[in-house]
Amino acid sequence: MRTLGSFFANTGFFLTLTSSLAFAGESAVSLMNAGMPSACAEYAANVSKSEGNFSSVSPAVNGVTCYGAFQFCNSGTFQEFYNGTPQQFLNDPSAQVAAWIPYQQREWAKAQRNGMTSALAKEVCHNGTCAKITQSSILKACQFGCGKGGKLDNLVKSGMDCTAPGTADGAGTSVCKYLVSGAGYDVSCITNSSDGTNCTTPGTRS
């Protein structure tokens, strides 16, 4: 799963958002109503804001379509985390939440295994806004991928240089933007630990 914008940028597709694709995302309340643990609801809403609503369907690009509030794509993550049809998935917010939690847990394990968590507690700045990197920062940045040679991996290897090669997607969006916008949220339902931070100003980051 990737952010829809990153997916289209990396495939060279320019997306003009129409009113039907202007993702407002799901609120923390609607996500909790679908079974999201309350501890992670604000973070999940932050992610959904850049991904979609429960009913969101991306335009097909190179045969790939992504579905729902967290944009699970039929290139792999949809089939891996859900056993059903796309329409059933779109009609079932609880299924979307149930798929997202283990997906995020896998990404966290991958981030740990690949050394991305070495960035925790370091400061990162993007467009004049700075933040201390937290667990939620890492998880949101993993929307760029948490594998070796990915945007976050390249950033860590560069010594946290946000202008380093290989740290932005095809549209020029820096992984540092996601580290900053994802900072400070409780993600203990995913990481099974706490770095002592919680979102104190929900809704002010995107």
Coordinates of N, CA and C in Angstrom, one line a residue:
M1 N 0.8 -1.2 0.0 CA 0.0 0.0 0.0 C 0.9 1.2 0.0
R2 N 0.5 2.2 -0.8 CA 1.2 3.5 -0.9 C 0.2 4.6 -0.9
T3 N 0.6 5.8 -0.6 CA -0.3 6.9 -0.8 C -0.6 7.0 -2.2
L4 N -1.8 7.4 -2.5 CA -2.3 7.4 -3.9 C -1.5 8.4 -4.7
G5 N -1.1 9.5 -4.1 CA -0.3 10.5 -4.8 C 1.1 9.9 -5.2
S6 N 1.7 9.2 -4.3 CA 3.0 8.6 -4.5 C 2.9 7.6 -5.6
F7 N 1.8 6.8 -5.6 CA 1.7 5.8 -6.6 C 1.6 6.4 -8.0
F8 N 0.8 7.4 -8.2 CA 0.6 8.0 -9.5 C 1.9 8.7 -9.9
A9 N 2.6 9.4 -9.0 CA 3.8 10.1 -9.3 C 4.9 9.1 -9.8
N10 N 5.0 8.0 -9.1 CA 6.0 7.0 -9.5 C 5.7 6.3 -10.8
T11 N 4.5 6.3 -11.2 CA 4.1 5.7 -12.5 C 4.0 6.8 -13.6
G12 N 4.4 8.0 -13.3 CA 4.4 9.1 -14.3 C 3.1 9.6 -14.6
F13 N 2.1 9.3 -13.8 CA 0.7 9.8 -14.1 C 0.4 11.0 -13.3
F14 N -0.1 12.1 -14.0 CA -0.5 13.3 -13.3 C -1.9 13.2 -13.0
L15 N -2.2 13.3 -11.7 CA -3.6 13.2 -11.2 C -4.1 14.6 -10.9
T16 N -5.2 15.0 -11.5 CA -5.9 16.2 -11.2 C -7.1 15.8 -10.3
L17 N -7.1 16.2 -9.1 CA -8.2 15.8 -8.2 C -9.5 16.5 -8.5
T18 N -10.5 15.7 -8.7 CA -11.8 16.2 -8.9 C -12.5 16.2 -7.6
S19 N -13.8 16.6 -7.6 CA -14.5 16.6 -6.3 C -14.7 15.2 -5.8
S20 N -14.8 14.3 -6.7 CA -15.0 12.9 -6.2 C -13.7 12.3 -5.7
L21 N -12.6 12.9 -6.0 CA -11.3 12.4 -5.5 C -10.6 13.3 -4.5
A22 N -11.3 14.3 -4.1 CA -10.7 15.2 -3.1 C -10.8 14.6 -1.7
F23 N -9.8 13.8 -1.4 CA -9.9 13.0 -0.2 C -9.9 13.8 1.1
A24 N -11.0 13.7 1.8 CA -11.1 14.3 3.1 C -10.7 13.4 4.1
G25 N -10.8 12.1 3.8 CA -10.4 11.0 4.8 C -11.5 10.8 5.8
E26 N -11.3 9.7 6.5 CA -12.2 9.3 7.6 C -11.8 10.0 8.9
S27 N -12.7 10.3 9.7 CA -12.4 10.9 11.0 C -12.1 9.8 12.0
A28 N -11.5 10.2 13.1 CA -11.1 9.3 14.2 C -12.4 8.6 14.7
V29 N -13.5 9.3 14.8 CA -14.7 8.7 15.3 C -15.2 7.7 14.3
S30 N -15.3 8.0 13.0 CA -15.8 7.0 12.1 C -14.9 5.7 12.0
L31 N -13.6 5.9 12.2 CA -12.7 4.8 12.2 C -12.9 4.0 13.5
M32 N -13.1 4.6 14.6 CA -13.4 3.8 15.9 C -14.7 3.1 15.7
N33 N -15.7 3.7 15.1 CA -16.9 3.0 14.9 C -16.8 1.8 14.0
A34 N -15.7 1.7 13.2 CA -15.4 0.6 12.4 C -14.5 -0.4 13.1
G35 N -14.1 -0.1 14.3 CA -13.3 -1.1 15.1 C -11.9 -0.6 15.3
M36 N -11.5 0.6 14.9 CA -10.1 1.0 15.1 C -9.9 1.2 16.6
P37 N -8.8 0.7 17.2 CA -8.5 0.9 18.6 C -8.4 2.4 18.8
S38 N -8.9 2.9 19.9 CA -9.0 4.3 20.2 C -7.6 4.9 20.3
A39 N -6.6 4.1 20.7 CA -5.2 4.6 20.9 C -4.6 5.0 19.6
C40 N -5.1 4.4 18.5 CA -4.5 4.7 17.2 C -5.4 5.5 16.2
A41 N -6.6 5.9 16.7 CA -7.6 6.5 15.9 C -7.1 7.8 15.3
E42 N -6.5 8.7 16.0 CA -6.0 9.9 15.5 C -5.0 9.7 14.4
Y43 N -4.0 8.8 14.6 CA -3.0 8.5 13.6 C -3.7 8.0 12.4
A44 N -4.6 7.0 12.5 CA -5.3 6.4 11.4 C -6.0 7.5 10.6
A45 N -6.6 8.5 11.3 CA -7.3 9.5 10.6 C -6.3 10.4 9.8
N46 N -5.2 10.6 10.4 CA -4.1 11.4 9.7 C -3.7 10.7 8.4
V47 N -3.5 9.4 8.5 CA -3.2 8.6 7.3 C -4.3 8.6 6.2
S48 N -5.5 8.4 6.7 CA -6.7 8.4 5.8 C -6.9 9.7 5.1
K49 N -6.5 10.8 5.8 CA -6.6 12.1 5.1 C -5.9 12.2 3.8
S50 N -4.7 11.5 3.8 CA -3.9 11.5 2.5 C -4.2 10.3 1.6
E51 N -5.1 9.4 2.1 CA -5.4 8.2 1.3 C -6.7 8.2 0.7
G52 N -7.8 8.3 1.5 CA -9.1 8.3 1.0 C -10.2 8.0 2.0
N53 N -11.4 7.8 1.6 CA -12.5 7.5 2.5 C -12.8 6.0 2.3
F54 N -13.7 5.5 3.1 CA -14.1 4.1 3.0 C -14.5 3.7 1.6
S55 N -15.1 4.6 0.9 CA -15.7 4.3 -0.4 C -14.8 4.7 -1.6
S56 N -13.5 5.2 -1.3 CA -12.7 5.7 -2.3 C -12.1 4.6 -3.2
V57 N -12.1 4.8 -4.5 CA -11.5 3.9 -5.5 C -10.6 4.8 -6.4
S58 N -9.4 4.4 -6.5 CA -8.5 5.2 -7.4 C -8.7 4.9 -8.8
P59 N -8.4 5.8 -9.7 CA -8.4 5.5 -11.2 C -7.4 4.4 -11.4
A60 N -7.7 3.5 -12.3 CA -6.7 2.4 -12.7 C -5.6 3.0 -13.5
V61 N -4.4 2.6 -13.0 CA -3.1 3.0 -13.7 C -2.3 1.8 -13.9
N62 N -2.0 1.5 -15.2 CA -1.2 0.3 -15.5 C -1.9 -1.0 -14.9
G63 N -3.2 -1.0 -14.9 CA -4.0 -2.1 -14.4 C -4.1 -2.2 -12.9
V64 N -3.6 -1.2 -12.2 CA -3.6 -1.2 -10.7 C -4.7 -0.2 -10.2
T65 N -5.6 -0.7 -9.3 CA -6.6 0.1 -8.7 C -6.5 -0.1 -7.2
C66 N -6.7 1.0 -6.4 CA -6.6 0.9 -5.0 C -7.9 1.3 -4.3
Y67 N -8.2 0.7 -3.2 CA -9.5 0.8 -2.6 C -9.5 1.2 -1.1
G68 N -10.5 2.0 -0.8 CA -10.8 2.3 0.6 C -10.1 3.4 1.3
A69 N -10.3 3.5 2.6 CA -9.7 4.6 3.4 C -8.2 4.6 3.5
F70 N -7.6 3.4 3.2 CA -6.1 3.2 3.3 C -5.5 2.8 2.0
Q71 N -6.4 2.8 0.9 CA -5.9 2.5 -0.5 C -5.1 1.2 -0.6
F72 N -5.7 0.1 -0.3 CA -5.1 -1.2 -0.5 C -5.3 -1.5 -2.0
C73 N -4.1 -1.8 -2.7 CA -4.1 -1.9 -4.1 C -4.1 -3.4 -4.6
N74 N -4.8 -3.6 -5.8 CA -4.9 -4.9 -6.3 C -3.6 -5.4 -6.9
S75 N -2.5 -4.7 -6.7 CA -1.2 -5.1 -7.2 C -0.5 -6.0 -6.1
G76 N -1.2 -6.2 -5.0 CA -0.6 -7.1 -4.0 C -1.2 -7.0 -2.6
T77 N -1.3 -5.8 -2.0 CA -1.7 -5.6 -0.6 C -3.2 -6.0 -0.4
F78 N -4.0 -5.7 -1.4 CA -5.4 -6.0 -1.3 C -5.6 -7.5 -1.1
Q79 N -5.0 -8.3 -2.0 CA -5.2 -9.7 -2.0 C -4.5 -10.3 -0.7
E80 N -3.4 -9.7 -0.3 CA -2.7 -10.2 0.9 C -3.4 -10.0 2.2
F81 N -4.2 -8.9 2.3 CA -4.8 -8.6 3.6 C -6.3 -8.7 3.6
Y82 N -6.9 -9.1 2.5 CA -8.4 -9.2 2.4 C -8.8 -10.3 1.5
N83 N -9.7 -11.1 2.0 CA -10.2 -12.3 1.2 C -11.6 -12.0 0.8
G84 N -11.8 -11.3 -0.3 CA -13.1 -11.0 -0.8 C -13.0 -10.1 -2.0
T85 N -14.1 -9.6 -2.5 CA -14.1 -8.7 -3.7 C -13.9 -7.3 -3.3
P86 N -13.5 -6.5 -4.3 CA -13.3 -5.0 -4.0 C -14.6 -4.4 -3.5
Q87 N -15.7 -4.7 -4.0 CA -17.0 -4.1 -3.6 C -17.3 -4.5 -2.2
Q88 N -17.1 -5.8 -1.8 CA -17.3 -6.2 -0.4 C -16.4 -5.4 0.5
F89 N -15.2 -5.2 0.1 CA -14.2 -4.4 0.9 C -14.7 -3.0 1.1
L90 N -15.1 -2.3 0.0 CA -15.6 -1.0 0.1 C -16.8 -0.8 0.9
N91 N -17.7 -1.9 1.0 CA -18.9 -1.8 1.7 C -18.7 -2.2 3.2
D92 N -17.5 -2.5 3.6 CA -17.2 -3.0 4.9 C -16.1 -2.3 5.6
P93 N -16.4 -1.1 6.2 CA -15.3 -0.3 6.9 C -14.6 -1.2 8.0
S94 N -15.3 -2.1 8.6 CA -14.6 -2.9 9.6 C -13.5 -3.8 9.0
A95 N -13.8 -4.3 7.8 CA -12.8 -5.1 7.1 C -11.6 -4.3 6.7
Q96 N -11.8 -3.0 6.4 CA -10.7 -2.1 6.0 C -9.8 -1.9 7.2
V97 N -10.4 -1.6 8.4 CA -9.7 -1.4 9.6 C -8.9 -2.7 10.0
A98 N -9.6 -3.8 9.9 CA -9.0 -5.1 10.2 C -7.8 -5.5 9.3
A99 N -7.9 -5.0 8.1 CA -6.7 -5.2 7.2 C -5.6 -4.3 7.5
W100 N -5.9 -3.0 7.9 CA -4.9 -2.0 8.0 C -4.0 -2.3 9.2
I101 N -4.6 -2.7 10.3 CA -3.7 -3.0 11.5 C -2.6 -3.9 11.3
P102 N -2.9 -5.2 10.8 CA -1.8 -6.1 10.5 C -0.8 -5.6 9.4
Y103 N -1.3 -4.8 8.5 CA -0.4 -4.2 7.5 C 0.5 -3.3 8.1
Q104 N 0.0 -2.4 9.0 CA 0.9 -1.5 9.7 C 1.9 -2.2 10.6
Q105 N 1.5 -3.3 11.3 CA 2.4 -4.0 12.1 C 3.5 -4.7 11.3
R106 N 3.2 -5.1 10.1 CA 4.2 -5.7 9.2 C 5.2 -4.6 8.8
E107 N 4.7 -3.4 8.5 CA 5.6 -2.3 8.1 C 6.5 -1.9 9.3
W108 N 5.9 -1.9 10.5 CA 6.8 -1.5 11.6 C 7.9 -2.6 11.8
A109 N 7.5 -3.8 11.7 CA 8.6 -4.9 11.8 C 9.6 -4.7 10.7
K110 N 9.2 -4.4 9.5 CA 10.1 -4.1 8.4 C 11.0 -2.9 8.7
A111 N 10.4 -1.9 9.3 CA 11.2 -0.7 9.6 C 12.3 -1.0 10.6
Q112 N 11.9 -1.8 11.6 CA 12.9 -2.2 12.6 C 14.0 -3.1 12.0
R113 N 13.6 -4.0 11.2 CA 14.5 -5.0 10.6 C 15.5 -4.2 9.7
N114 N 15.1 -3.2 9.0 CA 15.9 -2.5 8.0 C 16.6 -1.3 8.6
G115 N 16.5 -1.1 9.9 CA 17.3 0.0 10.5 C 16.6 1.4 10.4
M116 N 15.4 1.5 10.0 CA 14.7 2.8 9.9 C 14.5 3.4 11.3
T117 N 14.3 2.6 12.3 CA 14.0 3.1 13.6 C 15.2 3.8 14.3
S118 N 16.3 3.7 13.6 CA 17.5 4.5 14.1 C 17.3 6.0 14.0
A119 N 16.3 6.4 13.3 CA 16.0 7.8 13.1 C 15.1 8.3 14.2
L120 N 14.6 7.5 15.1 CA 13.7 7.9 16.2 C 14.4 8.9 17.1
A121 N 13.7 10.0 17.4 CA 14.1 11.1 18.3 C 15.0 12.1 17.6
K122 N 15.4 11.9 16.4 CA 16.1 12.9 15.6 C 15.2 13.9 15.1
E123 N 15.7 15.1 14.9 CA 14.9 16.2 14.3 C 14.9 16.2 12.8
V124 N 13.8 16.5 12.2 CA 13.7 16.6 10.8 C 12.8 17.8 10.5
C125 N 13.2 18.5 9.4 CA 12.4 19.7 9.0 C 12.0 19.6 7.6
H126 N 10.8 20.1 7.3 CA 10.3 20.2 5.9 C 9.6 21.5 5.7
N127 N 10.0 22.3 4.7 CA 9.3 23.5 4.4 C 9.1 24.4 5.7
G128 N 10.2 24.5 6.5 CA 10.2 25.4 7.6 C 9.5 24.8 8.9
T129 N 8.9 23.6 8.8 CA 8.3 23.0 10.0 C 9.2 21.8 10.4
C130 N 9.5 21.8 11.7 CA 10.4 20.8 12.2 C 9.7 19.9 13.2
A131 N 10.1 18.7 13.4 CA 9.5 17.8 14.4 C 10.5 16.7 14.8
K132 N 10.3 16.2 16.0 CA 11.1 15.1 16.5 C 10.5 13.8 15.9
I133 N 11.3 13.0 15.3 CA 10.8 11.8 14.7 C 10.3 10.8 15.8
T134 N 9.1 10.4 15.6 CA 8.5 9.4 16.6 C 8.1 8.1 15.8
Q135 N 7.6 7.2 16.6 CA 7.1 5.9 15.9 C 6.1 6.2 14.8
S136 N 5.2 7.1 15.1 CA 4.2 7.4 14.1 C 4.8 8.1 12.8
S137 N 5.9 8.8 13.0 CA 6.6 9.4 11.9 C 7.1 8.3 11.0
I138 N 7.7 7.3 11.6 CA 8.3 6.2 10.8 C 7.2 5.5 10.1
L139 N 6.1 5.2 10.7 CA 5.0 4.5 10.1 C 4.4 5.2 8.9
K140 N 4.2 6.5 9.1 CA 3.7 7.3 8.0 C 4.6 7.4 6.8
A141 N 5.9 7.5 7.1 CA 6.9 7.6 6.1 C 7.1 6.2 5.4
C142 N 6.6 5.2 6.0 CA 6.7 3.9 5.4 C 5.7 3.7 4.2
Q143 N 4.8 4.7 4.1 CA 4.0 4.8 2.9 C 4.8 4.9 1.6
F144 N 6.0 5.4 1.8 CA 7.0 5.4 0.7 C 7.7 4.1 0.6
G145 N 7.5 3.2 1.5 CA 8.1 1.9 1.5 C 9.2 1.9 2.6
C146 N 9.3 0.7 3.2 CA 10.3 0.5 4.3 C 11.4 -0.4 3.9
G147 N 11.5 -0.7 2.7 CA 12.5 -1.7 2.2 C 13.9 -1.0 2.0
K148 N 14.8 -1.8 1.8 CA 16.2 -1.4 1.5 C 16.2 -0.6 0.2
G149 N 16.8 0.5 0.1 CA 16.9 1.3 -1.1 C 15.6 2.2 -1.3
G150 N 14.7 2.2 -0.4 CA 13.5 3.0 -0.5 C 13.8 4.4 0.0
K151 N 12.8 5.3 -0.1 CA 13.0 6.7 0.2 C 13.5 6.9 1.7
L152 N 12.8 6.2 2.6 CA 13.2 6.4 4.0 C 14.6 5.8 4.3
D153 N 14.9 4.6 3.7 CA 16.2 4.0 3.8 C 17.3 5.0 3.3
N154 N 17.0 5.6 2.2 CA 18.0 6.5 1.6 C 18.2 7.7 2.5
L155 N 17.1 8.2 3.1 CA 17.2 9.3 4.0 C 18.0 9.0 5.2
V156 N 17.8 7.9 5.8 CA 18.6 7.4 7.0 C 20.0 7.3 6.7
K157 N 20.3 6.7 5.5 CA 21.7 6.5 5.1 C 22.4 7.8 4.8
S158 N 21.6 8.8 4.4 CA 22.2 10.1 4.1 C 22.5 11.0 5.3
G159 N 22.2 10.5 6.5 CA 22.3 11.2 7.7 C 21.2 12.2 7.9
M160 N 20.0 11.9 7.4 CA 18.8 12.7 7.5 C 18.8 14.0 6.7
D161 N 19.4 13.9 5.5 CA 19.5 15.0 4.6 C 18.3 15.0 3.7
C162 N 17.3 15.8 3.9 CA 16.0 15.8 3.2 C 16.2 16.2 1.7
T163 N 17.4 16.7 1.3 CA 17.6 17.0 -0.1 C 18.5 16.0 -0.8
A164 N 18.8 14.9 -0.1 CA 19.6 13.8 -0.7 C 18.9 13.1 -1.8
P165 N 19.7 12.6 -2.8 CA 19.0 11.9 -3.9 C 18.3 10.7 -3.3
G166 N 17.2 10.4 -4.0 CA 16.4 9.2 -3.6 C 15.5 9.3 -2.4
T167 N 15.3 10.5 -2.0 CA 14.4 10.7 -0.8 C 13.1 11.4 -1.1
A168 N 12.8 11.5 -2.4 CA 11.5 12.1 -2.8 C 10.9 11.2 -4.0
D169 N 9.6 11.3 -4.1 CA 9.0 10.5 -5.2 C 9.0 11.2 -6.5
G170 N 8.4 10.6 -7.5 CA 8.5 11.2 -8.9 C 7.9 12.6 -9.0
A171 N 7.0 12.9 -8.1 CA 6.4 14.3 -8.1 C 7.1 15.3 -7.2
G172 N 8.3 14.8 -6.6 CA 9.1 15.7 -5.8 C 8.7 15.8 -4.4
T173 N 7.7 14.9 -4.0 CA 7.3 14.9 -2.6 C 8.3 14.2 -1.7
S174 N 8.8 14.9 -0.7 CA 9.9 14.4 0.1 C 9.3 13.5 1.2
V175 N 10.1 12.4 1.5 CA 9.7 11.5 2.6 C 9.7 12.3 3.9
C176 N 10.5 13.4 4.0 CA 10.5 14.2 5.2 C 9.2 14.9 5.5
K177 N 8.4 15.2 4.4 CA 7.1 15.7 4.6 C 6.2 14.8 5.5
Y178 N 6.3 13.5 5.2 CA 5.6 12.5 6.0 C 6.1 12.2 7.4
L179 N 7.4 12.4 7.5 CA 8.0 12.2 8.8 C 7.5 13.4 9.8
V180 N 7.4 14.6 9.2 CA 6.9 15.7 10.0 C 5.4 15.6 10.2
S181 N 4.7 15.4 9.2 CA 3.2 15.4 9.4 C 2.7 14.2 10.2
G182 N 3.5 13.1 10.2 CA 3.1 12.0 11.0 C 3.6 11.9 12.4
A183 N 4.3 13.0 12.9 CA 4.9 13.0 14.2 C 4.0 13.2 15.3
G184 N 4.2 12.5 16.4 CA 3.5 12.8 17.7 C 2.3 12.1 17.9
Y185 N 1.9 11.0 17.2 CA 0.7 10.3 17.4 C 1.0 9.0 18.1
D186 N 0.0 8.6 18.9 CA 0.0 7.3 19.6 C -0.2 6.2 18.6
V187 N 0.7 5.3 18.5 CA 0.6 4.1 17.6 C 0.9 2.8 18.3
S188 N 0.6 2.9 19.6 CA 1.0 1.7 20.5 C 0.2 0.5 20.1
C189 N -1.0 0.7 19.4 CA -1.8 -0.5 19.0 C -1.1 -1.2 17.9
I190 N -0.1 -0.6 17.3 CA 0.7 -1.1 16.2 C 2.0 -1.6 16.6
T191 N 2.7 -0.8 17.4 CA 4.1 -1.1 17.8 C 4.2 -1.8 19.1
N192 N 3.1 -1.9 19.9 CA 3.1 -2.5 21.2 C 4.1 -1.9 22.1
S193 N 4.3 -0.6 21.9 CA 5.2 0.2 22.8 C 4.8 1.6 22.7
S194 N 5.4 2.4 23.5 CA 5.2 3.9 23.4 C 6.5 4.6 23.5
D195 N 6.6 5.7 22.7 CA 7.8 6.5 22.8 C 7.5 7.8 23.5
G196 N 6.4 7.8 24.3 CA 6.1 8.9 25.2 C 5.5 10.1 24.5
T197 N 5.0 9.9 23.2 CA 4.4 11.0 22.5 C 3.0 10.7 22.2
N198 N 2.2 11.7 22.1 CA 0.8 11.6 21.7 C 0.4 12.8 20.9
C199 N -0.6 12.7 20.1 CA -1.0 13.9 19.3 C -1.7 14.9 20.2
T200 N -1.1 16.1 20.3 CA -1.7 17.1 21.2 C -2.5 18.1 20.4
T201 N -2.3 18.1 19.1 CA -3.1 19.1 18.3 C -3.7 18.3 17.1
P202 N -4.6 17.4 17.3 CA -5.1 16.6 16.2 C -5.8 17.5 15.2
G203 N -5.5 17.1 13.9 CA -6.1 17.8 12.8 C -5.3 19.0 12.3
T204 N -4.2 19.3 12.9 CA -3.4 20.4 12.4 C -2.3 19.9 11.4
R205 N -2.1 18.6 11.3 CA -1.1 18.1 10.3 C -1.8 17.3 9.3
S206 N -1.1 17.2 8.1 CA -1.7 16.4 7.1 C -0.6 15.7 6.3

